[in-house]
Amino acid sequence: MSDTQFNRPIRVLVAKVGLDGHDRGARIIATTLRDAGMEVIYTGLRQTPEMVVNTALQEDVDAIGISILSGAHMTVFPKVMALIKQKGMSDVLLTGGGIIPADDMAELKKIGVGELFPPGTSTADIVKYITNWVHANRNF
């Protein structure tokens, strides 16, 4: 099996959490992942962490990507990570992107959050990261 070939498509949930109403980037990422052969579930705007994790569990996703521009990343990511652990979903990648200072990215990685991508990141890099992580950490 090659690095990009699996028994089924990679399943990714793309979410906007909280009152952040700007979803252009999330929609671009969702389309890019779909075009790369992934199955994408886009939750839309104004989701709670609980809604995101419950949907991820119901949809049996391999990864959750959160787009956040509101500045609430130090609240949202830890809450989602805690819910992932509480629901026994430790084999699901939590990644995301948006306006997140480098120091905050480092703190979030310490609690288990995957790579976080700032605006301007190549979409090909995001596809490659998710594909490689899933290949290394999920078994299907």
PDB file of C-alpha atoms in Angstrom:
ATOM      1  CA  MET A   1       0.000   0.000   0.000  1.00  0.00           C
ATOM      2  CA  SER A   2       1.409   3.424  -0.932  1.00  0.00           C
ATOM      3  CA  ASP A   3       1.413   6.405   1.416  1.00  0.00           C
ATOM      4  CA  THR A   4      -1.750   7.805  -0.194  1.00  0.00           C
ATOM      5  CA  GLN A   5      -3.727   4.608  -0.835  1.00  0.00           C
ATOM      6  CA  PHE A   6      -6.157   3.275   1.775  1.00  0.00           C
ATOM      7  CA  ASN A   7      -9.046   0.807   1.858  1.00  0.00           C
ATOM      8  CA  ARG A   8     -11.466   3.747   2.024  1.00  0.00           C
ATOM      9  CA  PRO A   9     -11.272   7.519   1.695  1.00  0.00           C
ATOM     10  CA  ILE A  10      -9.834   9.521   4.588  1.00  0.00           C
ATOM     11  CA  ARG A  11     -12.734  11.124   6.460  1.00  0.00           C
ATOM     12  CA  VAL A  12     -12.248  14.693   7.698  1.00  0.00           C
ATOM     13  CA  LEU A  13     -14.618  16.917   9.639  1.00  0.00           C
ATOM     14  CA  VAL A  14     -14.071  20.631   8.945  1.00  0.00           C
ATOM     15  CA  ALA A  15     -15.624  22.917  11.548  1.00  0.00           C
ATOM     16  CA  LYS A  16     -16.074  26.519  12.573  1.00  0.00           C
ATOM     17  CA  VAL A  17     -16.484  26.786  16.341  1.00  0.00           C
ATOM     18  CA  GLY A  18     -18.004  29.680  18.247  1.00  0.00           C
ATOM     19  CA  LEU A  19     -19.105  33.024  16.905  1.00  0.00           C
ATOM     20  CA  ASP A  20     -16.423  33.214  14.217  1.00  0.00           C
ATOM     21  CA  GLY A  21     -18.491  33.968  11.113  1.00  0.00           C
ATOM     22  CA  HIS A  22     -15.746  33.963   8.483  1.00  0.00           C
ATOM     23  CA  ASP A  23     -15.779  30.592   6.712  1.00  0.00           C
ATOM     24  CA  ARG A  24     -14.123  31.244   3.352  1.00  0.00           C
ATOM     25  CA  GLY A  25     -10.885  29.517   4.429  1.00  0.00           C
ATOM     26  CA  ALA A  26     -12.755  26.549   5.876  1.00  0.00           C
ATOM     27  CA  ARG A  27     -14.713  26.132   2.642  1.00  0.00           C
ATOM     28  CA  ILE A  28     -11.510  26.327   0.579  1.00  0.00           C
ATOM     29  CA  ILE A  29      -9.874  23.659   2.757  1.00  0.00           C
ATOM     30  CA  ALA A  30     -12.979  21.460   2.598  1.00  0.00           C
ATOM     31  CA  THR A  31     -12.998  21.678  -1.205  1.00  0.00           C
ATOM     32  CA  THR A  32      -9.251  21.023  -1.411  1.00  0.00           C
ATOM     33  CA  LEU A  33      -9.497  17.931   0.788  1.00  0.00           C
ATOM     34  CA  ARG A  34     -12.461  16.659  -1.233  1.00  0.00           C
ATOM     35  CA  ASP A  35     -10.573  17.225  -4.481  1.00  0.00           C
ATOM     36  CA  ALA A  36      -7.673  15.216  -2.998  1.00  0.00           C
ATOM     37  CA  GLY A  37     -10.028  12.243  -2.615  1.00  0.00           C
ATOM     38  CA  MET A  38     -10.983  12.688   1.031  1.00  0.00           C
ATOM     39  CA  GLU A  39     -14.535  12.472   2.312  1.00  0.00           C
ATOM     40  CA  VAL A  40     -15.311  15.809   3.958  1.00  0.00           C
ATOM     41  CA  ILE A  41     -18.042  16.678   6.421  1.00  0.00           C
ATOM     42  CA  TYR A  42     -18.397  20.451   6.790  1.00  0.00           C
ATOM     43  CA  THR A  43     -20.347  21.457   9.885  1.00  0.00           C
ATOM     44  CA  GLY A  44     -20.979  25.061   8.940  1.00  0.00           C
ATOM     45  CA  LEU A  45     -20.794  28.052  11.253  1.00  0.00           C
ATOM     46  CA  ARG A  46     -21.347  28.529  14.977  1.00  0.00           C
ATOM     47  CA  GLN A  47     -20.705  25.013  16.229  1.00  0.00           C
ATOM     48  CA  THR A  48     -19.939  24.196  19.854  1.00  0.00           C
ATOM     49  CA  PRO A  49     -17.010  21.947  20.770  1.00  0.00           C
ATOM     50  CA  GLU A  50     -19.551  19.325  21.873  1.00  0.00           C
ATOM     51  CA  MET A  51     -21.340  19.466  18.521  1.00  0.00           C
ATOM     52  CA  VAL A  52     -18.048  19.066  16.650  1.00  0.00           C
ATOM     53  CA  VAL A  53     -16.855  16.072  18.661  1.00  0.00           C
ATOM     54  CA  ASN A  54     -20.261  14.368  18.634  1.00  0.00           C
ATOM     55  CA  THR A  55     -20.461  14.760  14.854  1.00  0.00           C
ATOM     56  CA  ALA A  56     -16.894  13.457  14.490  1.00  0.00           C
ATOM     57  CA  LEU A  57     -17.804  10.405  16.562  1.00  0.00           C
ATOM     58  CA  GLN A  58     -21.024   9.750  14.635  1.00  0.00           C
ATOM     59  CA  GLU A  59     -19.278  10.163  11.282  1.00  0.00           C
ATOM     60  CA  ASP A  60     -16.264   8.028  12.306  1.00  0.00           C
ATOM     61  CA  VAL A  61     -13.772  10.598  11.052  1.00  0.00           C
ATOM     62  CA  ASP A  62     -10.012  10.239  10.907  1.00  0.00           C
ATOM     63  CA  ALA A  63      -9.357  13.935  11.470  1.00  0.00           C
ATOM     64  CA  ILE A  64     -11.018  17.091  12.729  1.00  0.00           C
ATOM     65  CA  GLY A  65      -9.926  20.404  11.251  1.00  0.00           C
ATOM     66  CA  ILE A  66     -10.983  23.572  13.021  1.00  0.00           C
ATOM     67  CA  SER A  67     -10.760  26.945  11.326  1.00  0.00           C
ATOM     68  CA  ILE A  68     -10.541  29.782  13.815  1.00  0.00           C
ATOM     69  CA  LEU A  69      -9.995  33.473  13.304  1.00  0.00           C
ATOM     70  CA  SER A  70     -11.752  34.810  16.401  1.00  0.00           C
ATOM     71  CA  GLY A  71      -8.847  34.584  18.839  1.00  0.00           C
ATOM     72  CA  ALA A  72     -10.586  31.914  20.918  1.00  0.00           C
ATOM     73  CA  HIS A  73      -8.129  29.168  19.930  1.00  0.00           C
ATOM     74  CA  MET A  74      -6.742  28.767  23.470  1.00  0.00           C
ATOM     75  CA  THR A  75     -10.272  27.968  24.662  1.00  0.00           C
ATOM     76  CA  VAL A  76     -11.636  26.030  21.678  1.00  0.00           C
ATOM     77  CA  PHE A  77      -8.773  23.610  20.966  1.00  0.00           C
ATOM     78  CA  PRO A  78      -8.269  22.507  24.622  1.00  0.00           C
ATOM     79  CA  LYS A  79     -12.039  21.968  25.002  1.00  0.00           C
ATOM     80  CA  VAL A  80     -12.242  19.901  21.797  1.00  0.00           C
ATOM     81  CA  MET A  81      -9.134  17.919  22.810  1.00  0.00           C
ATOM     82  CA  ALA A  82     -10.630  17.167  26.230  1.00  0.00           C
ATOM     83  CA  LEU A  83     -13.858  15.939  24.630  1.00  0.00           C
ATOM     84  CA  ILE A  84     -11.915  13.786  22.153  1.00  0.00           C
ATOM     85  CA  LYS A  85     -10.095  12.127  25.056  1.00  0.00           C
ATOM     86  CA  GLN A  86     -13.301  11.786  27.094  1.00  0.00           C
ATOM     87  CA  LYS A  87     -15.013   9.971  24.209  1.00  0.00           C
ATOM     88  CA  GLY A  88     -12.048   7.630  23.619  1.00  0.00           C
ATOM     89  CA  MET A  89     -11.156   9.101  20.239  1.00  0.00           C
ATOM     90  CA  SER A  90      -7.408   9.347  20.811  1.00  0.00           C
ATOM     91  CA  ASP A  91      -6.731   8.019  17.304  1.00  0.00           C
ATOM     92  CA  VAL A  92      -8.435  11.030  15.682  1.00  0.00           C
ATOM     93  CA  LEU A  93      -6.234  13.913  14.538  1.00  0.00           C
ATOM     94  CA  LEU A  94      -7.151  17.390  15.780  1.00  0.00           C
ATOM     95  CA  THR A  95      -5.646  19.972  13.468  1.00  0.00           C
ATOM     96  CA  GLY A  96      -6.663  23.373  12.224  1.00  0.00           C
ATOM     97  CA  GLY A  97      -5.687  26.782  11.114  1.00  0.00           C
ATOM     98  CA  GLY A  98      -6.293  30.471  11.301  1.00  0.00           C
ATOM     99  CA  ILE A  99      -4.826  33.419  13.143  1.00  0.00           C
ATOM    100  CA  ILE A 100      -2.886  31.629  15.894  1.00  0.00           C
ATOM    101  CA  PRO A 101       0.372  33.080  17.283  1.00  0.00           C
ATOM    102  CA  ALA A 102       3.404  30.761  17.205  1.00  0.00           C
ATOM    103  CA  ASP A 103       3.655  30.658  21.027  1.00  0.00           C
ATOM    104  CA  ASP A 104       0.035  29.537  21.257  1.00  0.00           C
ATOM    105  CA  MET A 105       0.623  26.906  18.557  1.00  0.00           C
ATOM    106  CA  ALA A 106       3.450  25.479  20.665  1.00  0.00           C
ATOM    107  CA  GLU A 107       1.234  25.364  23.773  1.00  0.00           C
ATOM    108  CA  LEU A 108      -1.560  23.625  21.871  1.00  0.00           C
ATOM    109  CA  LYS A 109       0.844  21.025  20.478  1.00  0.00           C
ATOM    110  CA  LYS A 110       1.856  20.207  24.079  1.00  0.00           C
ATOM    111  CA  ILE A 111      -1.725  19.072  24.799  1.00  0.00           C
ATOM    112  CA  GLY A 112      -1.875  16.900  21.689  1.00  0.00           C
ATOM    113  CA  VAL A 113      -3.157  19.202  18.971  1.00  0.00           C
ATOM    114  CA  GLY A 114      -1.562  18.432  15.597  1.00  0.00           C
ATOM    115  CA  GLU A 115      -0.102  20.910  13.147  1.00  0.00           C
ATOM    116  CA  LEU A 116      -1.801  24.290  12.989  1.00  0.00           C
ATOM    117  CA  PHE A 117      -1.669  26.147   9.696  1.00  0.00           C
ATOM    118  CA  PRO A 118      -1.551  29.936   9.374  1.00  0.00           C
ATOM    119  CA  PRO A 119      -3.166  31.831   6.492  1.00  0.00           C
ATOM    120  CA  GLY A 120      -1.174  31.410   3.308  1.00  0.00           C
ATOM    121  CA  THR A 121      -0.178  27.797   3.948  1.00  0.00           C
ATOM    122  CA  SER A 122      -0.095  25.720   0.784  1.00  0.00           C
ATOM    123  CA  THR A 123      -3.201  23.565   0.564  1.00  0.00           C
ATOM    124  CA  ALA A 124      -0.987  20.780  -0.805  1.00  0.00           C
ATOM    125  CA  ASP A 125       0.957  20.856   2.486  1.00  0.00           C
ATOM    126  CA  ILE A 126      -2.276  20.439   4.452  1.00  0.00           C
ATOM    127  CA  VAL A 127      -3.386  17.496   2.301  1.00  0.00           C
ATOM    128  CA  LYS A 128       0.040  15.856   2.675  1.00  0.00           C
ATOM    129  CA  TYR A 129       0.079  16.361   6.461  1.00  0.00           C
ATOM    130  CA  ILE A 130      -3.373  14.844   6.990  1.00  0.00           C
ATOM    131  CA  THR A 131      -2.661  11.951   4.609  1.00  0.00           C
ATOM    132  CA  ASN A 132       0.673  11.136   6.278  1.00  0.00           C
ATOM    133  CA  TRP A 133      -0.778  11.412   9.801  1.00  0.00           C
ATOM    134  CA  VAL A 134      -3.700   9.149   8.995  1.00  0.00           C
ATOM    135  CA  HIS A 135      -1.410   6.610   7.329  1.00  0.00           C
ATOM    136  CA  ALA A 136       0.833   6.548  10.407  1.00  0.00           C
ATOM    137  CA  ASN A 137      -1.880   6.585  13.086  1.00  0.00           C
ATOM    138  CA  ARG A 138      -5.063   4.984  11.754  1.00  0.00           C
ATOM    139  CA  ASN A 139      -5.558   1.371  10.714  1.00  0.00           C
ATOM    140  CA  PHE A 140      -7.930   0.756   7.809  1.00  0.00           C
TER     141      PHE A 140
END
